[in-house]
Amino acid sequence: MYRAIDYRISTRKYKDQKVSNEHFKNIQDIIKDIKPLNKDILMDTIVLRDGEKIINTFKGFTSKYAKVTAPHYIAFTSKIKDNYLENIGYIGEQIVLNLTKLGIGTCWVGSPIDEKTFRQITDVKKDQKYIILIAFGYPERKLEKKENRKRKENKNILSGNIKNELIPIIDSLRKAPSAINSQPWRVHCSENTLNVYIEWKNILTKKLLEKNNHIDIGIGLSHIIIAARQLGYDVEFINKDIQSSKNKKYIITIKIKNVD
Ligand SMILES: Cc1cc2nc3c(=O)[nH]c(=O)nc-3n(C[C@H](O)[C@H](O)[C@H](O)COP(=O)(O)O)c2cc1C
């Protein structure tokens, strides 16, 4: 999955072609093997082969950004518990990177589909709610290694002291997708621990983006963990008692082990 981080982009133009049955089988296997951030949060991954069902729900939306039309979609539902959005981001991005490996294009779509409409098009488990979509299909342009991404520099997302050998982990985080490319993740590094926060510019951006930004953090965490493991480190998630402020919220700490 580490290599796929460089090849993944948000794909918004798809070939007018269905994904093959063999690839659908691969996708089911991928979904079965994904490790959640928190296994105690019940959630469901629903593969919608008939993308039209979702496209029909886009009619009322005002923004063009929220209407990514694709042959197929994956929809996530979840119980509402602490960190459920981070959990969905963490799971979904592993699916995205595995689909990238298969040459399949993806795009997270944060469309606010009405709960009642969503329940009419698919089976939602009891006590779970619709969270977000991932559009997918064969991309119009083959996925290639993406060299230049519009991203914040390390100095804008990183504070504290980081060992040089851990910098590639932060580089992988920077390549992660985020809602309207907001890149809300902030990392404070001391010794071998990374404290991860969400930061909002102001109350307005917090109000507009809060839900999607929690998903972004889960996505970012998956990139951190994939990179750390690829570099040969073990990782441990720790919940510390760190105060949040109005526009900066502490999420989780990652301890990177066996660093020299
Ligand atoms: C939670 C989330 C929601 C997103 N929602 C949309 C969306 O509704 N429409 C869209 O075109 N892109 C959406 N995106 C894709 C972002 O715009 C994209 O990740 C960002 O601009 C960075 O570009 P890249 O993914 O190509 O690296 C979303 C991404 C995330 C993580």
PDB file of C-alpha atoms and ligand atoms in Angstrom:
ATOM      1  CA  MET A   1       0.000   0.000   0.000  1.00  0.00           C
ATOM      2  CA  TYR A   2       2.979   2.329   0.628  1.00  0.00           C
ATOM      3  CA  ARG A   3       3.754   2.611  -3.102  1.00  0.00           C
ATOM      4  CA  ALA A   4       0.077   3.218  -3.878  1.00  0.00           C
ATOM      5  CA  ILE A   5       0.210   6.445  -1.806  1.00  0.00           C
ATOM      6  CA  ASP A   6       2.215   8.027  -4.648  1.00  0.00           C
ATOM      7  CA  TYR A   7      -0.163   6.798  -7.369  1.00  0.00           C
ATOM      8  CA  ARG A   8      -3.444   7.734  -5.678  1.00  0.00           C
ATOM      9  CA  ILE A   9      -5.221  10.873  -6.810  1.00  0.00           C
ATOM     10  CA  SER A  10      -8.866  11.860  -6.568  1.00  0.00           C
ATOM     11  CA  THR A  11     -10.294  10.572  -9.849  1.00  0.00           C
ATOM     12  CA  ARG A  12     -13.304  12.502 -11.121  1.00  0.00           C
ATOM     13  CA  LYS A  13     -13.451  11.204 -14.707  1.00  0.00           C
ATOM     14  CA  TYR A  14     -14.129   7.536 -15.287  1.00  0.00           C
ATOM     15  CA  LYS A  15     -14.315   5.300 -18.335  1.00  0.00           C
ATOM     16  CA  ASP A  16     -17.841   4.408 -19.330  1.00  0.00           C
ATOM     17  CA  GLN A  17     -17.172   0.810 -18.363  1.00  0.00           C
ATOM     18  CA  LYS A  18     -18.082  -1.408 -15.431  1.00  0.00           C
ATOM     19  CA  VAL A  19     -15.376  -2.847 -13.183  1.00  0.00           C
ATOM     20  CA  SER A  20     -14.746  -6.521 -14.014  1.00  0.00           C
ATOM     21  CA  ASN A  21     -16.249  -9.333 -11.936  1.00  0.00           C
ATOM     22  CA  GLU A  22     -12.735 -10.436 -11.032  1.00  0.00           C
ATOM     23  CA  HIS A  23     -11.959  -6.975  -9.648  1.00  0.00           C
ATOM     24  CA  PHE A  24     -15.259  -6.978  -7.730  1.00  0.00           C
ATOM     25  CA  LYS A  25     -14.171 -10.235  -6.139  1.00  0.00           C
ATOM     26  CA  ASN A  26     -10.795  -8.665  -5.261  1.00  0.00           C
ATOM     27  CA  ILE A  27     -12.648  -5.720  -3.700  1.00  0.00           C
ATOM     28  CA  GLN A  28     -14.731  -8.033  -1.492  1.00  0.00           C
ATOM     29  CA  ASP A  29     -11.521  -9.767  -0.324  1.00  0.00           C
ATOM     30  CA  ILE A  30      -9.864  -6.392   0.366  1.00  0.00           C
ATOM     31  CA  ILE A  31     -12.844  -5.251   2.456  1.00  0.00           C
ATOM     32  CA  LYS A  32     -12.785  -8.498   4.465  1.00  0.00           C
ATOM     33  CA  ASP A  33      -9.101  -8.048   5.370  1.00  0.00           C
ATOM     34  CA  ILE A  34      -9.115  -4.365   6.405  1.00  0.00           C
ATOM     35  CA  LYS A  35      -8.025  -3.559   9.960  1.00  0.00           C
ATOM     36  CA  PRO A  36     -10.172  -0.915  11.683  1.00  0.00           C
ATOM     37  CA  LEU A  37      -8.865   1.774  14.006  1.00  0.00           C
ATOM     38  CA  ASN A  38     -11.381   0.654  16.608  1.00  0.00           C
ATOM     39  CA  LYS A  39     -12.920  -2.794  16.246  1.00  0.00           C
ATOM     40  CA  ASP A  40     -15.586  -1.988  18.847  1.00  0.00           C
ATOM     41  CA  ILE A  41     -17.347   0.502  16.576  1.00  0.00           C
ATOM     42  CA  LEU A  42     -19.837  -1.411  14.441  1.00  0.00           C
ATOM     43  CA  MET A  43     -19.745  -0.218  10.859  1.00  0.00           C
ATOM     44  CA  ASP A  44     -20.548  -1.532   7.422  1.00  0.00           C
ATOM     45  CA  THR A  45     -18.969  -1.214   3.985  1.00  0.00           C
ATOM     46  CA  ILE A  46     -21.582  -1.415   1.221  1.00  0.00           C
ATOM     47  CA  VAL A  47     -20.463  -1.876  -2.387  1.00  0.00           C
ATOM     48  CA  LEU A  48     -22.995  -0.337  -4.768  1.00  0.00           C
ATOM     49  CA  ARG A  49     -22.428  -1.865  -8.187  1.00  0.00           C
ATOM     50  CA  ASP A  50     -25.211   0.227  -9.676  1.00  0.00           C
ATOM     51  CA  GLY A  51     -23.761   3.741  -9.413  1.00  0.00           C
ATOM     52  CA  GLU A  52     -26.966   5.265 -10.847  1.00  0.00           C
ATOM     53  CA  LYS A  53     -28.676   4.673  -7.507  1.00  0.00           C
ATOM     54  CA  ILE A  54     -26.256   7.128  -5.898  1.00  0.00           C
ATOM     55  CA  ILE A  55     -26.092   9.534  -8.853  1.00  0.00           C
ATOM     56  CA  ASN A  56     -29.887   9.936  -8.643  1.00  0.00           C
ATOM     57  CA  THR A  57     -29.541  11.193  -5.067  1.00  0.00           C
ATOM     58  CA  PHE A  58     -27.227  14.048  -6.204  1.00  0.00           C
ATOM     59  CA  LYS A  59     -30.056  15.960  -7.893  1.00  0.00           C
ATOM     60  CA  GLY A  60     -30.791  18.420  -5.115  1.00  0.00           C
ATOM     61  CA  PHE A  61     -27.222  19.369  -4.208  1.00  0.00           C
ATOM     62  CA  THR A  62     -26.107  22.887  -5.030  1.00  0.00           C
ATOM     63  CA  SER A  63     -22.371  22.304  -5.304  1.00  0.00           C
ATOM     64  CA  LYS A  64     -20.845  20.665  -8.380  1.00  0.00           C
ATOM     65  CA  TYR A  65     -17.928  19.508  -6.188  1.00  0.00           C
ATOM     66  CA  ALA A  66     -20.220  17.130  -4.313  1.00  0.00           C
ATOM     67  CA  LYS A  67     -21.418  15.390  -7.489  1.00  0.00           C
ATOM     68  CA  VAL A  68     -18.682  12.996  -8.537  1.00  0.00           C
ATOM     69  CA  THR A  69     -20.304  10.652 -11.048  1.00  0.00           C
ATOM     70  CA  ALA A  70     -18.747   7.209 -11.273  1.00  0.00           C
ATOM     71  CA  PRO A  71     -19.807   3.711 -12.366  1.00  0.00           C
ATOM     72  CA  HIS A  72     -19.754   2.439  -8.773  1.00  0.00           C
ATOM     73  CA  TYR A  73     -19.604   3.609  -5.169  1.00  0.00           C
ATOM     74  CA  ILE A  74     -18.692   2.268  -1.769  1.00  0.00           C
ATOM     75  CA  ALA A  75     -20.886   3.631   1.011  1.00  0.00           C
ATOM     76  CA  PHE A  76     -19.992   3.533   4.692  1.00  0.00           C
ATOM     77  CA  THR A  77     -22.436   3.310   7.547  1.00  0.00           C
ATOM     78  CA  SER A  78     -21.515   3.310  11.226  1.00  0.00           C
ATOM     79  CA  LYS A  79     -22.747   3.425  14.755  1.00  0.00           C
ATOM     80  CA  ILE A  80     -22.208   6.870  16.231  1.00  0.00           C
ATOM     81  CA  LYS A  81     -19.540   6.484  18.928  1.00  0.00           C
ATOM     82  CA  ASP A  82     -16.341   8.322  19.896  1.00  0.00           C
ATOM     83  CA  ASN A  83     -13.926   8.429  16.931  1.00  0.00           C
ATOM     84  CA  TYR A  84     -16.394   6.755  14.529  1.00  0.00           C
ATOM     85  CA  LEU A  85     -15.463   9.218  11.769  1.00  0.00           C
ATOM     86  CA  GLU A  86     -11.715   8.620  12.195  1.00  0.00           C
ATOM     87  CA  ASN A  87     -12.481   4.887  12.070  1.00  0.00           C
ATOM     88  CA  ILE A  88     -14.291   5.256   8.722  1.00  0.00           C
ATOM     89  CA  GLY A  89     -11.466   7.373   7.267  1.00  0.00           C
ATOM     90  CA  TYR A  90      -8.883   4.838   8.433  1.00  0.00           C
ATOM     91  CA  ILE A  91     -10.782   1.887   6.927  1.00  0.00           C
ATOM     92  CA  GLY A  92     -11.833   3.678   3.734  1.00  0.00           C
ATOM     93  CA  GLU A  93      -8.359   4.909   2.847  1.00  0.00           C
ATOM     94  CA  GLN A  94      -6.943   1.381   3.093  1.00  0.00           C
ATOM     95  CA  ILE A  95      -9.617   0.343   0.581  1.00  0.00           C
ATOM     96  CA  VAL A  96      -8.704   3.331  -1.625  1.00  0.00           C
ATOM     97  CA  LEU A  97      -5.010   2.398  -1.640  1.00  0.00           C
ATOM     98  CA  ASN A  98      -5.752  -1.250  -2.402  1.00  0.00           C
ATOM     99  CA  LEU A  99      -8.004  -0.203  -5.303  1.00  0.00           C
ATOM    100  CA  THR A 100      -5.204   2.081  -6.533  1.00  0.00           C
ATOM    101  CA  LYS A 101      -2.950  -1.006  -6.628  1.00  0.00           C
ATOM    102  CA  LEU A 102      -5.497  -2.633  -8.970  1.00  0.00           C
ATOM    103  CA  GLY A 103      -5.431   0.429 -11.281  1.00  0.00           C
ATOM    104  CA  ILE A 104      -8.911   1.476 -10.144  1.00  0.00           C
ATOM    105  CA  GLY A 105      -9.565   5.206  -9.673  1.00  0.00           C
ATOM    106  CA  THR A 106     -11.285   6.473  -6.523  1.00  0.00           C
ATOM    107  CA  CYS A 107     -12.608   9.682  -5.022  1.00  0.00           C
ATOM    108  CA  TRP A 108     -13.947  10.280  -1.531  1.00  0.00           C
ATOM    109  CA  VAL A 109     -17.311  12.027  -1.864  1.00  0.00           C
ATOM    110  CA  GLY A 110     -18.605  13.860   1.180  1.00  0.00           C
ATOM    111  CA  SER A 111     -22.152  14.264  -0.130  1.00  0.00           C
ATOM    112  CA  PRO A 112     -24.753  14.754   2.549  1.00  0.00           C
ATOM    113  CA  ILE A 113     -27.243  12.113   1.353  1.00  0.00           C
ATOM    114  CA  ASP A 114     -30.498  12.274   3.222  1.00  0.00           C
ATOM    115  CA  GLU A 115     -30.811   9.296   5.607  1.00  0.00           C
ATOM    116  CA  LYS A 116     -34.299   8.333   4.403  1.00  0.00           C
ATOM    117  CA  THR A 117     -33.258   8.374   0.727  1.00  0.00           C
ATOM    118  CA  PHE A 118     -30.177   6.323   1.528  1.00  0.00           C
ATOM    119  CA  ARG A 119     -32.234   3.683   3.319  1.00  0.00           C
ATOM    120  CA  GLN A 120     -34.455   3.400   0.238  1.00  0.00           C
ATOM    121  CA  ILE A 121     -31.548   2.430  -2.010  1.00  0.00           C
ATOM    122  CA  THR A 122     -29.700   0.028   0.262  1.00  0.00           C
ATOM    123  CA  ASP A 123     -29.948  -2.057   3.428  1.00  0.00           C
ATOM    124  CA  VAL A 124     -28.602  -0.201   6.429  1.00  0.00           C
ATOM    125  CA  LYS A 125     -27.999  -2.173   9.600  1.00  0.00           C
ATOM    126  CA  LYS A 126     -29.946  -1.309  12.714  1.00  0.00           C
ATOM    127  CA  ASP A 127     -28.488   1.592  14.753  1.00  0.00           C
ATOM    128  CA  GLN A 128     -26.106   2.613  11.951  1.00  0.00           C
ATOM    129  CA  LYS A 129     -26.120   5.829   9.949  1.00  0.00           C
ATOM    130  CA  TYR A 130     -24.900   6.782   6.484  1.00  0.00           C
ATOM    131  CA  ILE A 131     -21.459   8.433   6.716  1.00  0.00           C
ATOM    132  CA  ILE A 132     -19.690   8.941   3.362  1.00  0.00           C
ATOM    133  CA  LEU A 133     -19.023   7.557  -0.134  1.00  0.00           C
ATOM    134  CA  ILE A 134     -16.033   6.531  -2.186  1.00  0.00           C
ATOM    135  CA  ALA A 135     -16.653   6.738  -5.950  1.00  0.00           C
ATOM    136  CA  PHE A 136     -14.720   4.207  -8.026  1.00  0.00           C
ATOM    137  CA  GLY A 137     -14.195   2.846 -11.515  1.00  0.00           C
ATOM    138  CA  TYR A 138     -11.558   2.606 -14.220  1.00  0.00           C
ATOM    139  CA  PRO A 139     -10.016   6.064 -14.606  1.00  0.00           C
ATOM    140  CA  GLU A 140     -10.172   7.898 -17.934  1.00  0.00           C
ATOM    141  CA  ARG A 141      -6.421   8.534 -17.511  1.00  0.00           C
ATOM    142  CA  LYS A 142      -4.258   5.700 -16.203  1.00  0.00           C
ATOM    143  CA  LEU A 143      -3.021   6.273 -12.627  1.00  0.00           C
ATOM    144  CA  GLU A 144       0.587   7.421 -12.638  1.00  0.00           C
ATOM    145  CA  LYS A 145       3.076   8.420  -9.988  1.00  0.00           C
ATOM    146  CA  LYS A 146       2.022  11.914  -8.879  1.00  0.00           C
ATOM    147  CA  GLU A 147       5.069  14.094  -8.375  1.00  0.00           C
ATOM    148  CA  ASN A 148       3.649  17.500  -7.457  1.00  0.00           C
ATOM    149  CA  ARG A 149       0.726  17.801  -5.133  1.00  0.00           C
ATOM    150  CA  LYS A 150      -0.741  21.030  -3.802  1.00  0.00           C
ATOM    151  CA  ARG A 151       0.107  20.560  -0.173  1.00  0.00           C
ATOM    152  CA  LYS A 152       1.073  22.475   2.963  1.00  0.00           C
ATOM    153  CA  GLU A 153       4.779  22.312   3.758  1.00  0.00           C
ATOM    154  CA  ASN A 154       6.065  20.221   6.654  1.00  0.00           C
ATOM    155  CA  LYS A 155       6.691  23.366   8.693  1.00  0.00           C
ATOM    156  CA  ASN A 156       2.968  24.195   8.520  1.00  0.00           C
ATOM    157  CA  ILE A 157       1.772  20.881   9.881  1.00  0.00           C
ATOM    158  CA  LEU A 158       4.646  19.725  12.065  1.00  0.00           C
ATOM    159  CA  SER A 159       5.958  21.041  15.393  1.00  0.00           C
ATOM    160  CA  GLY A 160       8.432  19.787  17.997  1.00  0.00           C
ATOM    161  CA  ASN A 161      11.535  17.776  17.182  1.00  0.00           C
ATOM    162  CA  ILE A 162      11.434  14.989  14.676  1.00  0.00           C
ATOM    163  CA  LYS A 163      14.225  12.555  13.876  1.00  0.00           C
ATOM    164  CA  ASN A 164      15.247  12.644  10.219  1.00  0.00           C
ATOM    165  CA  GLU A 165      14.406   8.983   9.740  1.00  0.00           C
ATOM    166  CA  LEU A 166      10.760   9.697  10.636  1.00  0.00           C
ATOM    167  CA  ILE A 167      10.313  12.496   8.045  1.00  0.00           C
ATOM    168  CA  PRO A 168       9.106  10.053   5.312  1.00  0.00           C
ATOM    169  CA  ILE A 169       6.164   9.237   7.607  1.00  0.00           C
ATOM    170  CA  ILE A 170       5.119  12.903   7.601  1.00  0.00           C
ATOM    171  CA  ASP A 171       5.653  13.050   3.819  1.00  0.00           C
ATOM    172  CA  SER A 172       3.182  10.168   3.446  1.00  0.00           C
ATOM    173  CA  LEU A 173       0.680  11.994   5.639  1.00  0.00           C
ATOM    174  CA  ARG A 174       0.990  15.107   3.450  1.00  0.00           C
ATOM    175  CA  LYS A 175       0.034  13.090   0.347  1.00  0.00           C
ATOM    176  CA  ALA A 176      -3.272  11.989   1.904  1.00  0.00           C
ATOM    177  CA  PRO A 177      -6.578  13.215   0.465  1.00  0.00           C
ATOM    178  CA  SER A 178      -8.722  15.585   2.526  1.00  0.00           C
ATOM    179  CA  ALA A 179     -12.037  17.376   2.053  1.00  0.00           C
ATOM    180  CA  ILE A 180     -11.492  20.411  -0.226  1.00  0.00           C
ATOM    181  CA  ASN A 181      -7.788  19.710   0.312  1.00  0.00           C
ATOM    182  CA  SER A 182      -8.061  21.288   3.767  1.00  0.00           C
ATOM    183  CA  GLN A 183      -5.230  19.154   5.246  1.00  0.00           C
ATOM    184  CA  PRO A 184      -6.481  19.671   8.802  1.00  0.00           C
ATOM    185  CA  TRP A 185      -3.860  17.415  10.421  1.00  0.00           C
ATOM    186  CA  ARG A 186      -1.236  18.844  12.763  1.00  0.00           C
ATOM    187  CA  VAL A 187       1.461  16.699  14.345  1.00  0.00           C
ATOM    188  CA  HIS A 188       3.530  17.497  17.410  1.00  0.00           C
ATOM    189  CA  CYS A 189       6.553  15.272  17.633  1.00  0.00           C
ATOM    190  CA  SER A 190       8.652  14.587  20.722  1.00  0.00           C
ATOM    191  CA  GLU A 191      11.048  11.670  21.014  1.00  0.00           C
ATOM    192  CA  ASN A 192       9.290   8.905  19.090  1.00  0.00           C
ATOM    193  CA  THR A 193       5.729   9.959  19.732  1.00  0.00           C
ATOM    194  CA  LEU A 194       3.457  11.835  17.369  1.00  0.00           C
ATOM    195  CA  ASN A 195       0.523  13.708  18.908  1.00  0.00           C
ATOM    196  CA  VAL A 196      -2.089  14.156  16.193  1.00  0.00           C
ATOM    197  CA  TYR A 197      -4.509  17.109  16.198  1.00  0.00           C
ATOM    198  CA  ILE A 198      -7.139  18.651  13.912  1.00  0.00           C
ATOM    199  CA  GLU A 199      -6.769  22.379  13.443  1.00  0.00           C
ATOM    200  CA  TRP A 200      -9.392  24.700  11.990  1.00  0.00           C
ATOM    201  CA  LYS A 201      -8.603  28.189  10.718  1.00  0.00           C
ATOM    202  CA  ASN A 202     -11.640  29.657  12.429  1.00  0.00           C
ATOM    203  CA  ILE A 203     -15.105  28.867  13.752  1.00  0.00           C
ATOM    204  CA  LEU A 204     -16.619  29.054  10.265  1.00  0.00           C
ATOM    205  CA  THR A 205     -14.302  26.436   8.718  1.00  0.00           C
ATOM    206  CA  LYS A 206     -14.852  24.309  11.808  1.00  0.00           C
ATOM    207  CA  LYS A 207     -18.605  24.480  11.334  1.00  0.00           C
ATOM    208  CA  LEU A 208     -18.423  23.724   7.617  1.00  0.00           C
ATOM    209  CA  LEU A 209     -15.812  20.987   7.686  1.00  0.00           C
ATOM    210  CA  GLU A 210     -15.875  19.409  11.134  1.00  0.00           C
ATOM    211  CA  LYS A 211     -17.416  16.064  10.137  1.00  0.00           C
ATOM    212  CA  ASN A 212     -15.309  15.586   7.014  1.00  0.00           C
ATOM    213  CA  ASN A 213     -12.155  16.735   8.817  1.00  0.00           C
ATOM    214  CA  HIS A 214     -12.551  13.964  11.394  1.00  0.00           C
ATOM    215  CA  ILE A 215     -12.708  11.531   8.455  1.00  0.00           C
ATOM    216  CA  ASP A 216      -9.597  13.250   7.011  1.00  0.00           C
ATOM    217  CA  ILE A 217      -7.729  12.555  10.243  1.00  0.00           C
ATOM    218  CA  GLY A 218      -8.549   8.837  10.007  1.00  0.00           C
ATOM    219  CA  ILE A 219      -7.277   8.892   6.417  1.00  0.00           C
ATOM    220  CA  GLY A 220      -4.087  10.649   7.549  1.00  0.00           C
ATOM    221  CA  LEU A 221      -3.584   8.122  10.356  1.00  0.00           C
ATOM    222  CA  SER A 222      -3.751   5.273   7.842  1.00  0.00           C
ATOM    223  CA  HIS A 223      -0.990   6.927   5.770  1.00  0.00           C
ATOM    224  CA  ILE A 224       1.154   7.384   8.912  1.00  0.00           C
ATOM    225  CA  ILE A 225       0.753   3.746   9.941  1.00  0.00           C
ATOM    226  CA  ILE A 226       1.337   2.339   6.440  1.00  0.00           C
ATOM    227  CA  ALA A 227       4.522   4.423   6.074  1.00  0.00           C
ATOM    228  CA  ALA A 228       5.824   3.576   9.563  1.00  0.00           C
ATOM    229  CA  ARG A 229       5.325  -0.163   8.998  1.00  0.00           C
ATOM    230  CA  GLN A 230       6.914   0.040   5.550  1.00  0.00           C
ATOM    231  CA  LEU A 231       9.974   1.659   7.170  1.00  0.00           C
ATOM    232  CA  GLY A 232      10.165  -1.269   9.589  1.00  0.00           C
ATOM    233  CA  TYR A 233       8.739   0.339  12.735  1.00  0.00           C
ATOM    234  CA  ASP A 234       6.106  -1.019  15.092  1.00  0.00           C
ATOM    235  CA  VAL A 235       3.386   1.407  16.100  1.00  0.00           C
ATOM    236  CA  GLU A 236       1.091   1.795  19.066  1.00  0.00           C
ATOM    237  CA  PHE A 237      -1.946   4.070  19.434  1.00  0.00           C
ATOM    238  CA  ILE A 238      -2.217   5.808  22.809  1.00  0.00           C
ATOM    239  CA  ASN A 239      -4.990   8.041  24.124  1.00  0.00           C
ATOM    240  CA  LYS A 240      -3.414  10.816  26.181  1.00  0.00           C
ATOM    241  CA  ASP A 241      -5.134  13.343  28.358  1.00  0.00           C
ATOM    242  CA  ILE A 242      -4.221  16.392  26.268  1.00  0.00           C
ATOM    243  CA  GLN A 243      -6.318  19.554  26.404  1.00  0.00           C
ATOM    244  CA  SER A 244      -7.959  20.719  23.174  1.00  0.00           C
ATOM    245  CA  SER A 245      -8.561  24.398  22.432  1.00  0.00           C
ATOM    246  CA  LYS A 246     -11.433  26.033  20.529  1.00  0.00           C
ATOM    247  CA  ASN A 247      -9.943  25.526  17.069  1.00  0.00           C
ATOM    248  CA  LYS A 248      -7.451  22.745  17.747  1.00  0.00           C
ATOM    249  CA  LYS A 249      -8.565  19.326  18.883  1.00  0.00           C
ATOM    250  CA  TYR A 250      -6.313  16.538  20.146  1.00  0.00           C
ATOM    251  CA  ILE A 251      -7.179  13.199  18.526  1.00  0.00           C
ATOM    252  CA  ILE A 252      -4.619  10.503  19.320  1.00  0.00           C
ATOM    253  CA  THR A 253      -0.939   9.761  19.942  1.00  0.00           C
ATOM    254  CA  ILE A 254       1.120   7.344  17.882  1.00  0.00           C
ATOM    255  CA  LYS A 255       4.192   5.819  19.455  1.00  0.00           C
ATOM    256  CA  ILE A 256       6.767   4.714  16.893  1.00  0.00           C
ATOM    257  CA  LYS A 257       8.773   1.831  18.276  1.00  0.00           C
ATOM    258  CA  ASN A 258      12.208   0.395  17.574  1.00  0.00           C
ATOM    259  CA  VAL A 259      13.623   3.709  16.279  1.00  0.00           C
ATOM    260  CA  ASP A 260      17.428   3.916  16.818  1.00  0.00           C
TER     261      ASP A 260
HETATM  262  C1  LIG B   1     -13.547  13.326   3.426  1.00  0.00           C
HETATM  263  C2  LIG B   1     -13.344  13.768   1.996  1.00  0.00           C
HETATM  264  C3  LIG B   1     -14.419  14.256   1.247  1.00  0.00           C
HETATM  265  C4  LIG B   1     -14.229  14.627  -0.090  1.00  0.00           C
HETATM  266  N1  LIG B   1     -15.308  15.037  -0.825  1.00  0.00           N
HETATM  267  C5  LIG B   1     -15.143  15.336  -2.136  1.00  0.00           C
HETATM  268  C6  LIG B   1     -16.274  15.676  -2.940  1.00  0.00           C
HETATM  269  O1  LIG B   1     -17.417  15.718  -2.467  1.00  0.00           O
HETATM  270  N2  LIG B   1     -16.065  15.950  -4.254  1.00  0.00           N
HETATM  271  C7  LIG B   1     -14.805  15.899  -4.823  1.00  0.00           C
HETATM  272  O2  LIG B   1     -14.678  16.155  -6.023  1.00  0.00           O
HETATM  273  N3  LIG B   1     -13.709  15.578  -4.080  1.00  0.00           N
HETATM  274  C8  LIG B   1     -13.850  15.280  -2.764  1.00  0.00           C
HETATM  275  N4  LIG B   1     -12.761  14.925  -2.014  1.00  0.00           N
HETATM  276  C9  LIG B   1     -11.417  14.879  -2.620  1.00  0.00           C
HETATM  277  C10 LIG B   1     -10.537  16.077  -2.221  1.00  0.00           C
HETATM  278  O3  LIG B   1     -10.984  17.241  -2.877  1.00  0.00           O
HETATM  279  C11 LIG B   1      -9.059  15.753  -2.569  1.00  0.00           C
HETATM  280  O4  LIG B   1      -8.634  14.699  -1.754  1.00  0.00           O
HETATM  281  C12 LIG B   1      -8.107  16.918  -2.374  1.00  0.00           C
HETATM  282  O5  LIG B   1      -8.452  17.999  -3.216  1.00  0.00           O
HETATM  283  C13 LIG B   1      -6.643  16.516  -2.651  1.00  0.00           C
HETATM  284  O6  LIG B   1      -6.448  16.021  -3.956  1.00  0.00           O
HETATM  285  P1  LIG B   1      -5.945  14.521  -4.224  1.00  0.00           P
HETATM  286  O7  LIG B   1      -6.896  13.593  -3.529  1.00  0.00           O
HETATM  287  O8  LIG B   1      -5.988  14.351  -5.730  1.00  0.00           O
HETATM  288  O9  LIG B   1      -4.557  14.356  -3.678  1.00  0.00           O
HETATM  289  C14 LIG B   1     -12.930  14.549  -0.682  1.00  0.00           C
HETATM  290  C15 LIG B   1     -11.861  14.062   0.084  1.00  0.00           C
HETATM  291  C16 LIG B   1     -12.061  13.659   1.389  1.00  0.00           C
HETATM  292  C17 LIG B   1     -10.914  13.081   2.149  1.00  0.00           C
END
